[in-house]
Short mmCIF file of C-alpha atoms in Angstrom, two decimals:
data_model
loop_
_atom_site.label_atom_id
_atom_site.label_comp_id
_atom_site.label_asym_id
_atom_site.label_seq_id
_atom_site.Cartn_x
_atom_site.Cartn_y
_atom_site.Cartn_z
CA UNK C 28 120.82 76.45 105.39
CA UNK C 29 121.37 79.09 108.16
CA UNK C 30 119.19 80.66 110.78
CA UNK C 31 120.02 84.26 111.25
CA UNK C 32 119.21 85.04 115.19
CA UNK C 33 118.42 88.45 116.34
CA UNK C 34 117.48 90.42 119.93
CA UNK C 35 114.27 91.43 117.24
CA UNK C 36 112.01 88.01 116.50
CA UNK C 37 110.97 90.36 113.42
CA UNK C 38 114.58 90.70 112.18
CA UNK C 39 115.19 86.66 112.74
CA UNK C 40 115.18 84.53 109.56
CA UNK C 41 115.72 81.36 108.36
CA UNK C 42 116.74 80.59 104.57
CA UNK C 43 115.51 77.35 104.13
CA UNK C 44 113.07 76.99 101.47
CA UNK C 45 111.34 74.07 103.42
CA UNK C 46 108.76 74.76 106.37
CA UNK C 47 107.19 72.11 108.56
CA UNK C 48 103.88 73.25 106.81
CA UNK C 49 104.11 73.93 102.99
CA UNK C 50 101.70 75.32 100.95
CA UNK C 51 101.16 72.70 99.03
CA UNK C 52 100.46 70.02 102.01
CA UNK C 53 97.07 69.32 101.10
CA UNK C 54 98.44 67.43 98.15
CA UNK C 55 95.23 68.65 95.79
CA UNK C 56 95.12 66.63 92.15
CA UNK C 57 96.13 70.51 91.07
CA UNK C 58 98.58 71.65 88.07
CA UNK C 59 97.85 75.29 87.46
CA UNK C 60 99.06 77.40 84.43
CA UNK C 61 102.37 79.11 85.01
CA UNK C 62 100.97 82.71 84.04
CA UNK C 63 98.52 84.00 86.48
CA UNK C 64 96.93 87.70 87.45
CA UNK C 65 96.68 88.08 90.52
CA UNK C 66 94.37 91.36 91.69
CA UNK C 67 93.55 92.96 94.55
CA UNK C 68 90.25 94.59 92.44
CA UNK C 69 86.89 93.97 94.69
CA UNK C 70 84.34 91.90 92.67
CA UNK C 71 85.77 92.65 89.26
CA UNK C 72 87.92 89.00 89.01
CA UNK C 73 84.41 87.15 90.11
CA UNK C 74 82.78 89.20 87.17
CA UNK C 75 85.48 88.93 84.66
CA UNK C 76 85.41 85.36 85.67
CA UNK C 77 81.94 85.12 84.93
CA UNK C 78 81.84 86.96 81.96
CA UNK C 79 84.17 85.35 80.04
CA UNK C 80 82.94 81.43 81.26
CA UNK C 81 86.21 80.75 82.57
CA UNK C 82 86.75 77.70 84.69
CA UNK C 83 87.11 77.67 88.17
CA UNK C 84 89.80 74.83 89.03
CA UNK C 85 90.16 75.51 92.77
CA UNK C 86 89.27 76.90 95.85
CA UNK C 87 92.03 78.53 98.70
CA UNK C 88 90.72 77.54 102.02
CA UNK C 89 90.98 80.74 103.92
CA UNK C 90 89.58 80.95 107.49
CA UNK C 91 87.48 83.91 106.68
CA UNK C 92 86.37 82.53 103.31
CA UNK C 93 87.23 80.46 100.58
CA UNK C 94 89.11 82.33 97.49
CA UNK C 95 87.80 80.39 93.85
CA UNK C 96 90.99 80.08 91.41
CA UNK C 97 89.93 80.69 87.68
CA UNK C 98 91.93 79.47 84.23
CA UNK C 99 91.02 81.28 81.19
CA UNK C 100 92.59 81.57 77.54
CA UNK C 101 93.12 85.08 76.53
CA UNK C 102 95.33 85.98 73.19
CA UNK C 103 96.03 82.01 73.15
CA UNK C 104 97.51 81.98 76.44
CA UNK C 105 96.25 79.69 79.50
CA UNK C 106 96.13 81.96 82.41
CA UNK C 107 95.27 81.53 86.41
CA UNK C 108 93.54 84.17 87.72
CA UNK C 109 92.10 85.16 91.18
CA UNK C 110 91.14 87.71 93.97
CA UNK C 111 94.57 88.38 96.53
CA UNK C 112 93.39 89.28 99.64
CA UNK C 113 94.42 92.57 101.31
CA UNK C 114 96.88 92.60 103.82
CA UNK C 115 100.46 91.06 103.37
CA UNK C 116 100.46 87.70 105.83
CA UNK C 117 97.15 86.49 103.82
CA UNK C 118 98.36 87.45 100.19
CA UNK C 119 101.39 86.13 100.71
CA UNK C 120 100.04 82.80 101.90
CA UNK C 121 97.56 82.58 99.28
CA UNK C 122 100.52 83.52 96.72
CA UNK C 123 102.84 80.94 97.88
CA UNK C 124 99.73 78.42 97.67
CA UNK C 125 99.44 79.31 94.29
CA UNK C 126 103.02 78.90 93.24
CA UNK C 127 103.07 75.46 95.03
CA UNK C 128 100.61 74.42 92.53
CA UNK C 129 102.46 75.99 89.39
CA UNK C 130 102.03 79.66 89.04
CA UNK C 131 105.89 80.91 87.57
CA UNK C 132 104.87 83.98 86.43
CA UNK C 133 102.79 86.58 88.68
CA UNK C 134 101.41 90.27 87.74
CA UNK C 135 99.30 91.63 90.51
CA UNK C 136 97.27 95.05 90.34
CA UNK C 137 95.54 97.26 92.65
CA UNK C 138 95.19 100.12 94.18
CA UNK C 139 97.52 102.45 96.05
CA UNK C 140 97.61 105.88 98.11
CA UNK C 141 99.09 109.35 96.89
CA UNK C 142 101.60 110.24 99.44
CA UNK C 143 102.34 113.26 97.28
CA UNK C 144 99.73 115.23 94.97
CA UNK C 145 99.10 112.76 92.31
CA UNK C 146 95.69 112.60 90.48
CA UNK C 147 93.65 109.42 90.76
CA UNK C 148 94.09 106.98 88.68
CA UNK C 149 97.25 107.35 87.58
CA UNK C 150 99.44 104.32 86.86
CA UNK C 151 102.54 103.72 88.77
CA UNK C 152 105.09 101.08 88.22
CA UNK C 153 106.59 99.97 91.62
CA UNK C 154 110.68 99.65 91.30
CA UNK C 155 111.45 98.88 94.67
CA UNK C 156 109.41 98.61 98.09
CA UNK C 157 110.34 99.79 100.99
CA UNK C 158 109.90 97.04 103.83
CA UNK C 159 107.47 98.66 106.32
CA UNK C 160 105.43 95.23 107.63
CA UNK C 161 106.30 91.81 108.82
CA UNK C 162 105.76 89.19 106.05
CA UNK C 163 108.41 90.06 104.01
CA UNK C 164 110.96 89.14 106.83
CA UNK C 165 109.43 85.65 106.40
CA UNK C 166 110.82 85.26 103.17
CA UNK C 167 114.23 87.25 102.95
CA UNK C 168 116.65 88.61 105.12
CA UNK C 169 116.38 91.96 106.54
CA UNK C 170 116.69 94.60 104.33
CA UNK C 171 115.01 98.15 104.40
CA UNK C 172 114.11 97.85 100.78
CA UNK C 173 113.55 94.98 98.44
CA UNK C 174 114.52 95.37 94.31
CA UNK C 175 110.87 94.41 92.20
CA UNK C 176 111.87 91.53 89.56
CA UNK C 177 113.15 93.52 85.92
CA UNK C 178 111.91 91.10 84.00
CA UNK C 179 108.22 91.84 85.23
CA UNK C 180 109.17 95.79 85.40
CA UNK C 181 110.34 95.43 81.58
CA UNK C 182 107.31 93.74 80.64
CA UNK C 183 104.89 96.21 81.98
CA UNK C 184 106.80 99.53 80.84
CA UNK C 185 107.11 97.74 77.09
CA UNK C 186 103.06 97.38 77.45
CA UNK C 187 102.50 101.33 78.33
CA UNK C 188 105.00 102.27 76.10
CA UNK C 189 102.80 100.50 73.58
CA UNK C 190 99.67 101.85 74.64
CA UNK C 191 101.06 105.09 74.98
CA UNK C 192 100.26 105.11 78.69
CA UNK C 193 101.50 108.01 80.92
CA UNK C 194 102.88 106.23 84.47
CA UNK C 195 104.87 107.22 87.34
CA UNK C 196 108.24 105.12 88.28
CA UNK C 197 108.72 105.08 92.25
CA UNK C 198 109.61 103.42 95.15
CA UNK C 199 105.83 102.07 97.32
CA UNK C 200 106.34 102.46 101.35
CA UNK C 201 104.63 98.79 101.93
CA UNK C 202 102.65 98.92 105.13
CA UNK C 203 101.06 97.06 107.68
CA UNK C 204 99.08 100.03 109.58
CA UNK C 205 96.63 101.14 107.57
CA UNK C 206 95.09 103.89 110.60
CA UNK C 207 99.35 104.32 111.62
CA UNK C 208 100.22 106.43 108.33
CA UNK C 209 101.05 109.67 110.77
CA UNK C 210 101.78 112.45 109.34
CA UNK C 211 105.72 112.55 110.14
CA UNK C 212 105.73 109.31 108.76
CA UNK C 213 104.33 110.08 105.89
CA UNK C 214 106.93 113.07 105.74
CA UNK C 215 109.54 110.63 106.49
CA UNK C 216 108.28 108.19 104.11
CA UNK C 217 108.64 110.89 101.57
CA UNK C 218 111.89 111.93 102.13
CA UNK C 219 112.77 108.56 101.53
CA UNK C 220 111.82 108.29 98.07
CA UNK C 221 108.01 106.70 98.31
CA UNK C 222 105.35 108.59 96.41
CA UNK C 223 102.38 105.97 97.03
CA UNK C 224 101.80 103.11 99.52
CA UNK C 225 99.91 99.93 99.79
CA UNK C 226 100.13 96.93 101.87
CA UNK C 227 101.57 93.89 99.85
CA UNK C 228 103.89 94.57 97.36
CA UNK C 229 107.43 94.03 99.94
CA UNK C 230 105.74 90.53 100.98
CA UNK C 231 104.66 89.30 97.65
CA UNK C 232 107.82 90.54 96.01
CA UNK C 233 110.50 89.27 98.91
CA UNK C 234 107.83 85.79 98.43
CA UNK C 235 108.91 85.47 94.66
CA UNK C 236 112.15 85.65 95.67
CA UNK C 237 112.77 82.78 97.81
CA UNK C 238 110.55 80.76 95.51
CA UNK C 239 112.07 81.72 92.35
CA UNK C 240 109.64 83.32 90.12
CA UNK C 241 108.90 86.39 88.75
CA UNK C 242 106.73 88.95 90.26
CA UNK C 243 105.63 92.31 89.04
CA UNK C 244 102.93 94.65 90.19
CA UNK C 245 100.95 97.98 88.43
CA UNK C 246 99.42 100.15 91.17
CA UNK C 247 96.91 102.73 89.86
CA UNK C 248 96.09 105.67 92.23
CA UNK C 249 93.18 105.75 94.52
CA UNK C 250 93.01 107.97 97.99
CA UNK C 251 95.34 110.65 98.71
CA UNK C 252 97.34 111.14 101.84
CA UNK C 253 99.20 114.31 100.27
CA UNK C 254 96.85 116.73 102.77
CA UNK C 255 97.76 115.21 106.27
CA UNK C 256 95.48 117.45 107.50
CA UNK C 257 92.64 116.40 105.09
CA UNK C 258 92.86 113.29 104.07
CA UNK C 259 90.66 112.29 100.92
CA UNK C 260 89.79 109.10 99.83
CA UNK C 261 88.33 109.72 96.18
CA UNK C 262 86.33 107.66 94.81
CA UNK C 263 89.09 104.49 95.13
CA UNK C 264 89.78 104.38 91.67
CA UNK C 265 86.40 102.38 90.96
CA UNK C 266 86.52 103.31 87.57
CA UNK C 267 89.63 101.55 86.75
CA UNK C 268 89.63 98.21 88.04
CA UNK C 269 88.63 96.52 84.76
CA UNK C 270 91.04 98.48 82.70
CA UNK C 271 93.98 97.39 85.16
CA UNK C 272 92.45 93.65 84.92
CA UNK C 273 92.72 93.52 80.90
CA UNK C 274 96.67 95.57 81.54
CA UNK C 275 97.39 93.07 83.83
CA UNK C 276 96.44 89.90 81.67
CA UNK C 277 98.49 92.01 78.58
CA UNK C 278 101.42 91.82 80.87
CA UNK C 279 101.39 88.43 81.70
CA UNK C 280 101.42 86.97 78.66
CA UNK C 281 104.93 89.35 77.71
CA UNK C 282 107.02 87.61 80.57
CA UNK C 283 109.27 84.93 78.71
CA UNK C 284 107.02 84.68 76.12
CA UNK C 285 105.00 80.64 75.40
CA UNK C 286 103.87 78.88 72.44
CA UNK C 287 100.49 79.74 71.80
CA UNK C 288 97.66 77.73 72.39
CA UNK C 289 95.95 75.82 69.51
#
């Protein structure tokens, strides 16, 4: 186990898997499935949840709020499902909380900005992110980009192939500044590959990582930052959310593939 030291706290890391606080402290009478959807989708998990009578199992104590954990079947599959909060330091604690408690294998969805002219909802499939916030440094040494998990990639481009669903491959600029996106940064940002941005996907993949699971994410198009000078936030992709839910679940249940359910 080393501790990398830096002049930059932000740049200092330490590759022990062990903390003095782990997420799984509480010691809750908790085994959770080891497929689980994880969305950053408004109210839609809550009404999915509620639609389709599945079971709530948990709660994560946030503290803002508390965060219910769901387990459904779908397609003979036992699933874990829940809201990720937005931002990368409180999805990435809420993820690790979840994997503690036996979550292997992780698709998130949600939305993402256009940094170049890309119609709304339109599906992209992350590749890479590029490591513009602080969480990720938490879990993995400094990098400027970090490599999203093929196995999760493969899974979702075999589902859209399937589907015959058109989707844009790219690198995601991951960001903590949500009112900082300038516009040379968003130049520079482009230059560098990124077409869209959010604000989880470096943490959440760089999080998988040192806990060794897999991790995938589809993004779906929602405000545009392509017009610097007239910035448009559309309608946020509203009209999507449930369709990425049910994509999401489809995904899931392709990553190293179970024995069904009876």
């Amino acid at each position: 186990m080393t501790l990398f030291k830096n002049e930059f706290p932000i740049l200092e890391f330490d590759d022990s898997g062990s903390s003095v606080i782990m997420p799984n402290h509480e010691n809750l009478d908790l085994i959770l499935p080891e497929k689980c959807v994880y969305g950053f989708l408004g109210d839609e998990i809550d009404e999915y949840a509620l639609k389709n009578k599945a079971i709530k199992v948990s709660e994560f104590v946030s503290a803002t709020k508390l965060y219910p954990v769901y387990v459904t079947k779908y397609k003979g599959y036992e699933i874990c499902f829940s809201q990720a909060p937005v931002g990368s330091a409180a999805a990435a604690q809420f993820l690790d909380w979840l994997i503690a408690y036996g979550v292997r294998e992780i698709i998130s969805t949600g939305t993402c900005g256009c940094l170049v002219d890309i119609e709304e909802s339109v599906f992209v499939i992350p590749t890479r992110a590029l490591r513009d916030e602080g969480t990720s440094y938490h879990y993995m040494k400094p990098s400027r980009f970090v490599d999203i998990d093929k196995k999760a990639v493969g899974a979702i481009k075999d589902l859209f192939l399937e589907r015959g669903i058109n989707y844009i491959e790219t690198t995601t600029w991951t960001t903590d500044g949500f009112y900082r996106e300038t516009e040379a940064m968003v130049k520079y940002r482009v230059e560098e590959g990124c077409r869209v941005v959010e604000m989880e996907c470096a943490a959440l993949c760089a999080l998988a990582k040192l806990r060794d699971v897999i991790w995938g994410e589809i993004l779906f198009t929602a405000d545009t930052l392509c017009d610097v000078e007239n910035y448009d936030q559309r309608n946020w992709a509203e009209d999507t959310l449930s369709y990425a839910l049910e994509l999401a679940m489809d995904v899931v249940i392709k990553i190293r593939k179970e024995k069904k359910i009876k």
